[in-house]
Coordinates of C-alpha atoms and ligand atoms in Angstrom, one line a residue:
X1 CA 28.6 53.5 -29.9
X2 CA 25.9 55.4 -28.1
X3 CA 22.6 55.6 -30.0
X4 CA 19.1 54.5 -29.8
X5 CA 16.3 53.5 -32.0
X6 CA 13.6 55.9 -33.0
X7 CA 10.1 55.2 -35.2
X8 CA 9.6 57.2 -38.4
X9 CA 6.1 57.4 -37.3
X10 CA 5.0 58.3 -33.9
X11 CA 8.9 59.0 -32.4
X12 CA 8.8 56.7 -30.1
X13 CA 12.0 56.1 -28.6
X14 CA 13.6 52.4 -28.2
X15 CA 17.1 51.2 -26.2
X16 CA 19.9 50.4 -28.8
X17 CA 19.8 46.8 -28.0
X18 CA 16.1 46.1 -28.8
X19 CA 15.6 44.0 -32.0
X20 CA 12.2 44.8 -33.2
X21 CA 11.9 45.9 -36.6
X22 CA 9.1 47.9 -36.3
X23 CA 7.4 50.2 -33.5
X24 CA 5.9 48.4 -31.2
X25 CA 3.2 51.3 -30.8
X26 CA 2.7 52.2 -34.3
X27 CA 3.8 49.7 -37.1
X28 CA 5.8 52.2 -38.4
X29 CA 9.7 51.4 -39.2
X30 CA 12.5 52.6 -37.0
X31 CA 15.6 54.2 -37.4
X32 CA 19.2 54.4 -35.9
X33 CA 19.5 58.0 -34.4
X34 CA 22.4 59.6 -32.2
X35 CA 23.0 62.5 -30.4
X36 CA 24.7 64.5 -32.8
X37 CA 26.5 67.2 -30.3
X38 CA 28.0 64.2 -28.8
X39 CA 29.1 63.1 -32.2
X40 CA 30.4 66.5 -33.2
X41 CA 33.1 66.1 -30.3
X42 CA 33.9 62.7 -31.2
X43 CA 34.0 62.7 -34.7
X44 CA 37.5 64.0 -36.2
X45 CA 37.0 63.9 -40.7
X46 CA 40.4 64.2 -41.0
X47 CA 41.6 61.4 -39.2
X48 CA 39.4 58.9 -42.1
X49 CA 41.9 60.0 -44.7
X50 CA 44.5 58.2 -42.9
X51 CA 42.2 55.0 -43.4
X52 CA 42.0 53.2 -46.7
X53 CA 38.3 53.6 -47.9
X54 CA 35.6 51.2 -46.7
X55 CA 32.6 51.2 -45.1
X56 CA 35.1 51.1 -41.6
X57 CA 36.8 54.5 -42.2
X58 CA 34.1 55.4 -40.8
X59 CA 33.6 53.3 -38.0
X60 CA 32.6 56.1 -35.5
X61 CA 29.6 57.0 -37.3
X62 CA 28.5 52.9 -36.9
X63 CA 26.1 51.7 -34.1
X64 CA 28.5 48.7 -32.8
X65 CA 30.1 49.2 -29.5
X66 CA 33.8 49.9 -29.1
X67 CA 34.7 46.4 -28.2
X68 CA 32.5 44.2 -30.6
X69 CA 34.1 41.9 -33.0
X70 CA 33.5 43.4 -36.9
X71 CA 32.7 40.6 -39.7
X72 CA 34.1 42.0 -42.6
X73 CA 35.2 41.1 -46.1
X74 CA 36.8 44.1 -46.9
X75 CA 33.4 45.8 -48.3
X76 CA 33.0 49.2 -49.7
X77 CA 35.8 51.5 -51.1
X78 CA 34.3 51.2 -54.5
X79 CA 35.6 53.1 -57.4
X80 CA 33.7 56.6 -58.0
X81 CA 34.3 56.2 -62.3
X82 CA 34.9 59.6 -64.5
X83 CA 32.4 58.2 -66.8
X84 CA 33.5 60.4 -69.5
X85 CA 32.5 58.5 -72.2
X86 CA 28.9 58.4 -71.6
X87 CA 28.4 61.7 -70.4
X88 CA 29.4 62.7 -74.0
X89 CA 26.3 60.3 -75.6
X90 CA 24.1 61.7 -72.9
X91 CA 25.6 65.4 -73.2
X92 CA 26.8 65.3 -69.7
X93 CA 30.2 67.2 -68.8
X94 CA 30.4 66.3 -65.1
X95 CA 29.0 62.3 -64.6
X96 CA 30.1 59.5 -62.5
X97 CA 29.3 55.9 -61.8
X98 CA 29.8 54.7 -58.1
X99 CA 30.0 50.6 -59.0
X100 CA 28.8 48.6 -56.2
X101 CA 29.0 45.7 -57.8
X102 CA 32.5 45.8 -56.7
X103 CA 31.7 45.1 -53.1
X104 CA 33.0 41.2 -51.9
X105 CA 30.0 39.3 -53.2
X106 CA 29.0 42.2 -56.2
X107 CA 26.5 44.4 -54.5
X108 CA 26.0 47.0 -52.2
X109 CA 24.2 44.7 -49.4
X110 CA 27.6 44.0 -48.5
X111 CA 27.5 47.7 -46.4
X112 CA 24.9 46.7 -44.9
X113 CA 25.9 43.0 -44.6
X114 CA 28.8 43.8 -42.5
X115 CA 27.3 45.9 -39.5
X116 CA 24.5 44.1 -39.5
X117 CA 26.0 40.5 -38.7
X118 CA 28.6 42.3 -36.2
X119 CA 25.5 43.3 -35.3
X120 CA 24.3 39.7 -34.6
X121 CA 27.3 38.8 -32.8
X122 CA 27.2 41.6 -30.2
X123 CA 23.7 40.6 -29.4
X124 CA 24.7 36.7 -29.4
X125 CA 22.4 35.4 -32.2
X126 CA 23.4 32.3 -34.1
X127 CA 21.3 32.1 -36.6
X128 CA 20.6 35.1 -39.1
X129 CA 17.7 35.3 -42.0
X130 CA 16.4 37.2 -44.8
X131 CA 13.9 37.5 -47.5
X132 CA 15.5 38.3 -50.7
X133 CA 15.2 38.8 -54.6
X134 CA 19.1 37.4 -54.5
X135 CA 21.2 40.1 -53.5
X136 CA 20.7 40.2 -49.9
X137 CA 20.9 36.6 -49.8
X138 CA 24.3 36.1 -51.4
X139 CA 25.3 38.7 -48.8
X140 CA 23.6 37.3 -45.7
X141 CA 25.4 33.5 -46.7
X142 CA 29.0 35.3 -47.3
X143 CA 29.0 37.5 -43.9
X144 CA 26.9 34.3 -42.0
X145 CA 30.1 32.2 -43.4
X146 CA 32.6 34.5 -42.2
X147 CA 30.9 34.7 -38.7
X148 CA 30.5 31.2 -37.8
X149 CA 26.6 31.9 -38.2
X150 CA 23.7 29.6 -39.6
X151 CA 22.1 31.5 -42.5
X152 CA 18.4 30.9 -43.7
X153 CA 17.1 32.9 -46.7
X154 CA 13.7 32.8 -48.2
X155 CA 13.9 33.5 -51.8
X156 CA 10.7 33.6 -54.4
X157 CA 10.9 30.8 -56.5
X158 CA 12.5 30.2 -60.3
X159 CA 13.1 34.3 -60.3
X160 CA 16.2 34.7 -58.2
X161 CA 19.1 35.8 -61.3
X162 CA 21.3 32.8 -61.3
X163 CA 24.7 34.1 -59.9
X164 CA 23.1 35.2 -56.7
X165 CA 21.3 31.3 -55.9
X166 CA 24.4 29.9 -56.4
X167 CA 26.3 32.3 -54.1
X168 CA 23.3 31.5 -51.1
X169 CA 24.3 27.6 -51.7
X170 CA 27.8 28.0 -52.4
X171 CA 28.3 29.9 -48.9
X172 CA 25.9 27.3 -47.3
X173 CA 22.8 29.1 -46.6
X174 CA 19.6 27.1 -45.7
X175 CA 17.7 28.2 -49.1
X176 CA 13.7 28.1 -48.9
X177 CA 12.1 28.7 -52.0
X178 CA 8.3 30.1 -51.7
X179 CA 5.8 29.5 -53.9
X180 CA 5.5 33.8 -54.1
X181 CA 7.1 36.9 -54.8
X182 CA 9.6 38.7 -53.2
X183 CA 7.0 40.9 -51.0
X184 CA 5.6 37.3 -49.8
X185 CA 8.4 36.0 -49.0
X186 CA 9.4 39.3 -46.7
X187 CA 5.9 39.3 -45.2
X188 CA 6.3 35.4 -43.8
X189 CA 10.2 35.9 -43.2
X190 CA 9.1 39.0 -40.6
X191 CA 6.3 36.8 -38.9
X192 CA 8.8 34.2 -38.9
X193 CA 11.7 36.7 -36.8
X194 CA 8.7 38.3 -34.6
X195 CA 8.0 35.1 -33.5
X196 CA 11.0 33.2 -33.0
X197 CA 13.3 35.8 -31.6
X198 CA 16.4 33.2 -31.9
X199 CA 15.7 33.9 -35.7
X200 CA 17.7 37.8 -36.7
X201 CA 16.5 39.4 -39.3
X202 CA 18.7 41.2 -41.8
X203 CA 16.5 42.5 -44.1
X204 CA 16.9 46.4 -44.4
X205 CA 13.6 46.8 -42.1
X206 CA 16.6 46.3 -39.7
X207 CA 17.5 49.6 -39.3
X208 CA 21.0 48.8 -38.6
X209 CA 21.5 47.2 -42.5
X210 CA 20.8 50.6 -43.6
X211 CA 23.6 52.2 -41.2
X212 CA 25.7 50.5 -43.0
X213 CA 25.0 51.2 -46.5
X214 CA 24.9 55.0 -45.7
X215 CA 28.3 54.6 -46.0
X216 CA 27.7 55.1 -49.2
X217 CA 27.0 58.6 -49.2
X218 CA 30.4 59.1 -47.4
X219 CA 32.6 57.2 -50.1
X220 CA 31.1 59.6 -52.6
X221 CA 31.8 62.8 -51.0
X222 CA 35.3 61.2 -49.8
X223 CA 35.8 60.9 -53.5
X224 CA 34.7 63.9 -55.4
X225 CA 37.5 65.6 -52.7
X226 CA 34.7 66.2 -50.1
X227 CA 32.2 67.7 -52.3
X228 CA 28.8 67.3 -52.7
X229 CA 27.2 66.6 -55.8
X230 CA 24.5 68.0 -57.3
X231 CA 22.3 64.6 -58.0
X232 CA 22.6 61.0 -56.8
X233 CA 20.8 58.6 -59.1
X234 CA 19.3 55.3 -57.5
X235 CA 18.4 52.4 -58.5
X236 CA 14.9 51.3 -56.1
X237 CA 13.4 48.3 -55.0
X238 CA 12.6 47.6 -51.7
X239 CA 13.7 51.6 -50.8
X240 CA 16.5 51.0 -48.1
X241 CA 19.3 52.4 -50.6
X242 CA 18.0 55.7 -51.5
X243 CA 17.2 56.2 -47.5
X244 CA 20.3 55.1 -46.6
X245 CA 22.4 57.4 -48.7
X246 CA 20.2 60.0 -48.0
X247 CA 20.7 59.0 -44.0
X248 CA 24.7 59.6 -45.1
X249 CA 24.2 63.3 -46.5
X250 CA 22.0 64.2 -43.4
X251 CA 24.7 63.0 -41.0
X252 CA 27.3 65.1 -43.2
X253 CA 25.4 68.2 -42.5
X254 CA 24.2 67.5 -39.1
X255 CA 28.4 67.4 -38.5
X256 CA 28.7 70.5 -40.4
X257 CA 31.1 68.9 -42.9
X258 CA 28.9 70.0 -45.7
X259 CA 26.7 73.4 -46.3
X260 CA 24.3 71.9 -48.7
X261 CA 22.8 68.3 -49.9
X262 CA 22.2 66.6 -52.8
X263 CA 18.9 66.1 -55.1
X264 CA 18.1 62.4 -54.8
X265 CA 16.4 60.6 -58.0
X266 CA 15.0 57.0 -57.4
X267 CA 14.5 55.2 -60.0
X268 CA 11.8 52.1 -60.6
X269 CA 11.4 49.5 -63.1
X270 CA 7.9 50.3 -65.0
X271 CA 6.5 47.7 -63.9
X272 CA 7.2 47.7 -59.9
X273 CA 6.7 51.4 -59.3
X274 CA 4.8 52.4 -56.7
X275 CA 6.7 54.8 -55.0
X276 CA 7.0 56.7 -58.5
X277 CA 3.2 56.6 -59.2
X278 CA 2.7 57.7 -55.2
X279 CA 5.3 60.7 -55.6
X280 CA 3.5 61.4 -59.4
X281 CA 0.4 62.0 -58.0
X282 CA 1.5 64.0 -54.8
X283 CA 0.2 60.9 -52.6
X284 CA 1.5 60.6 -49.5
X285 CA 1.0 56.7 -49.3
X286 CA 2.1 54.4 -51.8
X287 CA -0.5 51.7 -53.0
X288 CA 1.7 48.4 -53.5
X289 CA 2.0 46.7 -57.0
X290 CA 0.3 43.4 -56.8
X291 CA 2.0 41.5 -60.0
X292 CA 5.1 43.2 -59.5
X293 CA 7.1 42.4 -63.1
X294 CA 10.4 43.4 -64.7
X295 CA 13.8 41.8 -65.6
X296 CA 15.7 43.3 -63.2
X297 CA 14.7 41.2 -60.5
X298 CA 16.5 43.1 -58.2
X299 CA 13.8 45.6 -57.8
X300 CA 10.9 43.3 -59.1
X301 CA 9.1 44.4 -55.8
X302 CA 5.4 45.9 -55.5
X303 CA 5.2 47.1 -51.9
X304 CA 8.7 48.5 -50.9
X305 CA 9.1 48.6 -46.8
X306 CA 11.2 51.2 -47.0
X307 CA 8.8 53.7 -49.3
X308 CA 7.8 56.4 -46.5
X309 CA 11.7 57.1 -46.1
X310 CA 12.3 57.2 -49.6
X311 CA 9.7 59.3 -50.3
X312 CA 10.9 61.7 -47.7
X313 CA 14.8 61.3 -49.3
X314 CA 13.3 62.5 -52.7
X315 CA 10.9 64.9 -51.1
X316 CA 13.2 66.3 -48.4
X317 CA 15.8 67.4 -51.1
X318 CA 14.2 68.5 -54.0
X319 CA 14.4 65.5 -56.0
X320 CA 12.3 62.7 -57.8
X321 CA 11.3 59.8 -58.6
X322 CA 11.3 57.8 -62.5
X323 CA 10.1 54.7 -63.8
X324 CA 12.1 53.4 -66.9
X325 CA 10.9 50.2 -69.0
X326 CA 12.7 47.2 -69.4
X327 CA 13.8 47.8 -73.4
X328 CA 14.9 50.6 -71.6
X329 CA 17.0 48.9 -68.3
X330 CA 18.9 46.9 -71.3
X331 CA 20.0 49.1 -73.3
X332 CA 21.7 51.2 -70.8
X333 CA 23.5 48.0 -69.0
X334 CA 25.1 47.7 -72.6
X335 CA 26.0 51.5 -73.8
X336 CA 27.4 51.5 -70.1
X337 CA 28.8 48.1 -70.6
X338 CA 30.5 49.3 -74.0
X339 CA 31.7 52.6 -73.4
X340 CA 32.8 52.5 -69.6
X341 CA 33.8 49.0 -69.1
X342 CA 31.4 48.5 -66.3
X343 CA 29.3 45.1 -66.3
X344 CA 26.3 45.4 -64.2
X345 CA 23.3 43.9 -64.0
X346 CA 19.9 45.1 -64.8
X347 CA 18.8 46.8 -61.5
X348 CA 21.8 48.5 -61.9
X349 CA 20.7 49.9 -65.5
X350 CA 17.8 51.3 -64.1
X351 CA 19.8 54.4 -62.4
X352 CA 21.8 54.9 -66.3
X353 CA 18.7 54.6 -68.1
X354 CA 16.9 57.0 -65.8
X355 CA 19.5 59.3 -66.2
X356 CA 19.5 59.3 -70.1
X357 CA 15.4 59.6 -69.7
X358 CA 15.5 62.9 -67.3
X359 CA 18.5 64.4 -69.8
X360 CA 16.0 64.0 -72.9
X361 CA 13.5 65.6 -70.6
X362 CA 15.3 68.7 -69.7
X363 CA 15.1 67.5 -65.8
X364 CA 19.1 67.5 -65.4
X365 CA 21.2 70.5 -66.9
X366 CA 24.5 69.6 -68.5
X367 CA 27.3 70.5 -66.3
X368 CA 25.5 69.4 -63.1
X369 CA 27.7 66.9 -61.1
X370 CA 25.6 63.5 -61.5
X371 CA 26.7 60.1 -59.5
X372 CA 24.7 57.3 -60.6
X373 CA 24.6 54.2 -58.3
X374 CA 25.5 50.7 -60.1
X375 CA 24.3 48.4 -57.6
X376 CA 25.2 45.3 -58.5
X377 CA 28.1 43.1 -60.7
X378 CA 26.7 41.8 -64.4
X379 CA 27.8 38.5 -63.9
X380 CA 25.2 37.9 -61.3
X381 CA 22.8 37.3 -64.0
X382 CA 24.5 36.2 -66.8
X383 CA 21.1 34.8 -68.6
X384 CA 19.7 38.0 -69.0
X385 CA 22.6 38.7 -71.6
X386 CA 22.3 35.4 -73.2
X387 CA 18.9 35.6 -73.9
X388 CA 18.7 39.6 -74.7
X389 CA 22.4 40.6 -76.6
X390 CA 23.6 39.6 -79.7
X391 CA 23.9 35.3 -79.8
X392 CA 28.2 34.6 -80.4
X393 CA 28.2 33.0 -84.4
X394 CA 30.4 29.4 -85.0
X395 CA 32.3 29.2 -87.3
X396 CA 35.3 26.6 -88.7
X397 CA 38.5 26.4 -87.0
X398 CA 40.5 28.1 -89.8
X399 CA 41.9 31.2 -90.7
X400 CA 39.5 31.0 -94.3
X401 CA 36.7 31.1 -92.2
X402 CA 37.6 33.3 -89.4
X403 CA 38.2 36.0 -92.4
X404 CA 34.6 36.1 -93.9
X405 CA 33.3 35.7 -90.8
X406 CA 34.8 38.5 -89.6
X407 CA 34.7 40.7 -93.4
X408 CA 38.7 40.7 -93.5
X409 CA 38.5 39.0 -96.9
X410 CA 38.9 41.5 -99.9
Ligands
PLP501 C1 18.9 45.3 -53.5 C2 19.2 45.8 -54.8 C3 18.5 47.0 -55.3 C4 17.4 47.6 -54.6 O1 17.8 48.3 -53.5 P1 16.7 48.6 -52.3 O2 17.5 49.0 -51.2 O3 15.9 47.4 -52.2 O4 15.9 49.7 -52.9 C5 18.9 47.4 -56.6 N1 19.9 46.9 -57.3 C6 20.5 45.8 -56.8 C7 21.6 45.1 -57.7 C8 20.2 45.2 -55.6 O5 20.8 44.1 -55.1
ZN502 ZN1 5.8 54.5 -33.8

């Protein structure tokens, strides 16, 4: 599909095919743009209703040409949940949880996943890489797999959540382990790519990942009967996400199949929040985290790449940023766990428990239309719970025992 490639920065304007993931005159990252009058002629929203929903309803908003082979594993079309139950702890009338976590391998990055290894095809790479804090990495291996691809991820060691490693290995990923963090392991991974150009990157500083996950942002209009809501709650990390759906809404409107967009919330993990404190203090740089720390390791990162365009998604529509704590992170995963049904893992929380936290605070009115983002599946990190929820009891194999453990005896 026609398009080019555009810096955030300085504008300067690339050819679709180039793979550099960042401006060759400025540093700055780059971004997927199109000509929208063309796309206005081309593009026919009624027509997706007659495809079942996935990232590939909406395949004429993608950057791969007409003829290129897609890898997919049936990604997106997540459930938008009437979260009904929740709203009413949190005094919400109108609340919704989009769960990622049931993408193909139980995260979003599978939107992103998709075009970006068709991607990799249509260029004629063979082998594709990524830094990751798991995620991306159980992503990369699946789509790699499908492909017929050689996959290399660089993870930081000992703090990748347990279900995600054994996805990389499972799907046969070449699995380096730094002695770093996740923002280490990004920096060498990019040096690595710039250098070896037989090496492509799929980290979401490729700006065709987050064409992919903007996808997003469509599903949930698709969904609420092609309505906008009022607020979109994020969990960030890394900042493609909240850019990407944000990218989605702006396309929307650029069509003219919405009047109006959505406030975007980010939220951050207290302790890796450097986008929050930058938007706090009305700075227009963020100043990166050096011991980034949290449990959800998901967004355990202290200088996000994608921060200038998150900061103009939250900016650019009237929303904000929030840091919650950890204490905080668990205890929404389990009222969302217990009342909804929906496992997800503690990156996920982060969007719940920022949403309880701007309730309390007055910052979101009652019978405003909230979607909060679940990110990824709980059972990617099944430690966390082991270690942080109630511990299962033993008891005797007999019905005596089972009855005073359980108080049924009078
Ligand atoms: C990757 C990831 C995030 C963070 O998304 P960014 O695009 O890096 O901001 C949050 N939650 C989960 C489960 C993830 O896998
Ligand atoms: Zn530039």
């Amino acid at each position: 599909m026609d398009h080019h490639l555009e810096c955030i920065g300085c504008r300067a304007r690339y050819p679709s095919i180039e793979t550099a993931y960042a401006c060759k005159s400025c540093g700055d990252l780059l971004e997927v743009s199109y000509d929208y009058d063309d796309l206005r002629e081309s593009v026919n929203a009624s027509l997706w209703k007659s495809r079942p929903l996935s990232v590939w309803r909406y395949e004429e908003l993608l950057p791969l040409d007409k003829g290129s082979v897609k890898v997919s594993l049936g990604e997106g079309g997540t459930t938008l949940h009437r979260a009904a139950r929740v709203g009413k702890l949190l005094g919400l009338n109108d609340l919704y949880v989009k769960n990622e976590g049931e993408n193909p391998t139980g995260s979003f990055k599978d939107r992103g996943m998709t075009l970006g290894v068709s991607k990799a095809v249509e260029i004629g790479a063979k082998k594709v890489a990524c830094a990751s804090t798991g995620n991306t990495s159980a992503s990369l291996a699946a789509y790699a797999a499908k492909a017929g691809l050689e996959s290399i991820v660089v993870i930081p060691h000992g703090k990748i959540a347990l279900g995600k490693l054994a996805q990389a290995i499972a799907h046969g990923a070449r699995v380096l382990q730094i002695e770093g963090n996740f923002d280490d392991a990004l920096k060498a991974v990019l040096r690595l790519a710039q250098s070896n150009t037989s090496l492509y990157l799929l980290n979401s500083v490729n700006p065709y990942r987050i064409e992919g996950q903007k996808t997003l942002a469509y599903e949930i209009w698709d969904q609420l009967e092609r309505k906008v809501p009022d607020t979109v709650i994020v969990p960030v990390g890394n900042a493609g996400n909240i850019s990407a759906i944000w990218k989605g809404f702006q396309d929307l409107s650029q069509l003219g199949l919405i009047s109006h967009l959505p406030r975007m919330i980010g939220v951050q993990a207290q302790g890796a929040s450097p986008i929050t404190e930058a938007f706090r203090r009305g700075q227009c740089r963020i100043r990166p985290v050096q011991n980034p720390e949290t449990i959800a390791t998901a967004i355990r990162i202290g200088s996000p790449a994608s921060w200038k365009k998150a900061l103009r998604a939250v900016k650019g529509s009237g929303g904000l940023m929030e840091t919650v704590t950890d204490e905080e992170i668990l205890d929404a995963q389990k009222f969302l766990a217990r009342l909804e049904g929906i496992f997800v893992e503690p990156a996920s929380g982060s969007s719940i428990a920022g949403l309880k936290k701007l309730v309390e605070a007055g910052a979101i009115g009652k019978d405003e239309n909230v979607v909060c983002v679940t990110t990824g599946h709980g059972l990617k990190d099944p430690e966390i719970v082991q270690r942080m929820f109630e511990k299962p009891i033993t008891v005797k194999a007999d019905q005596r025992s089972l009855e005073i453990a359980l108080g049924l005896n009078r």
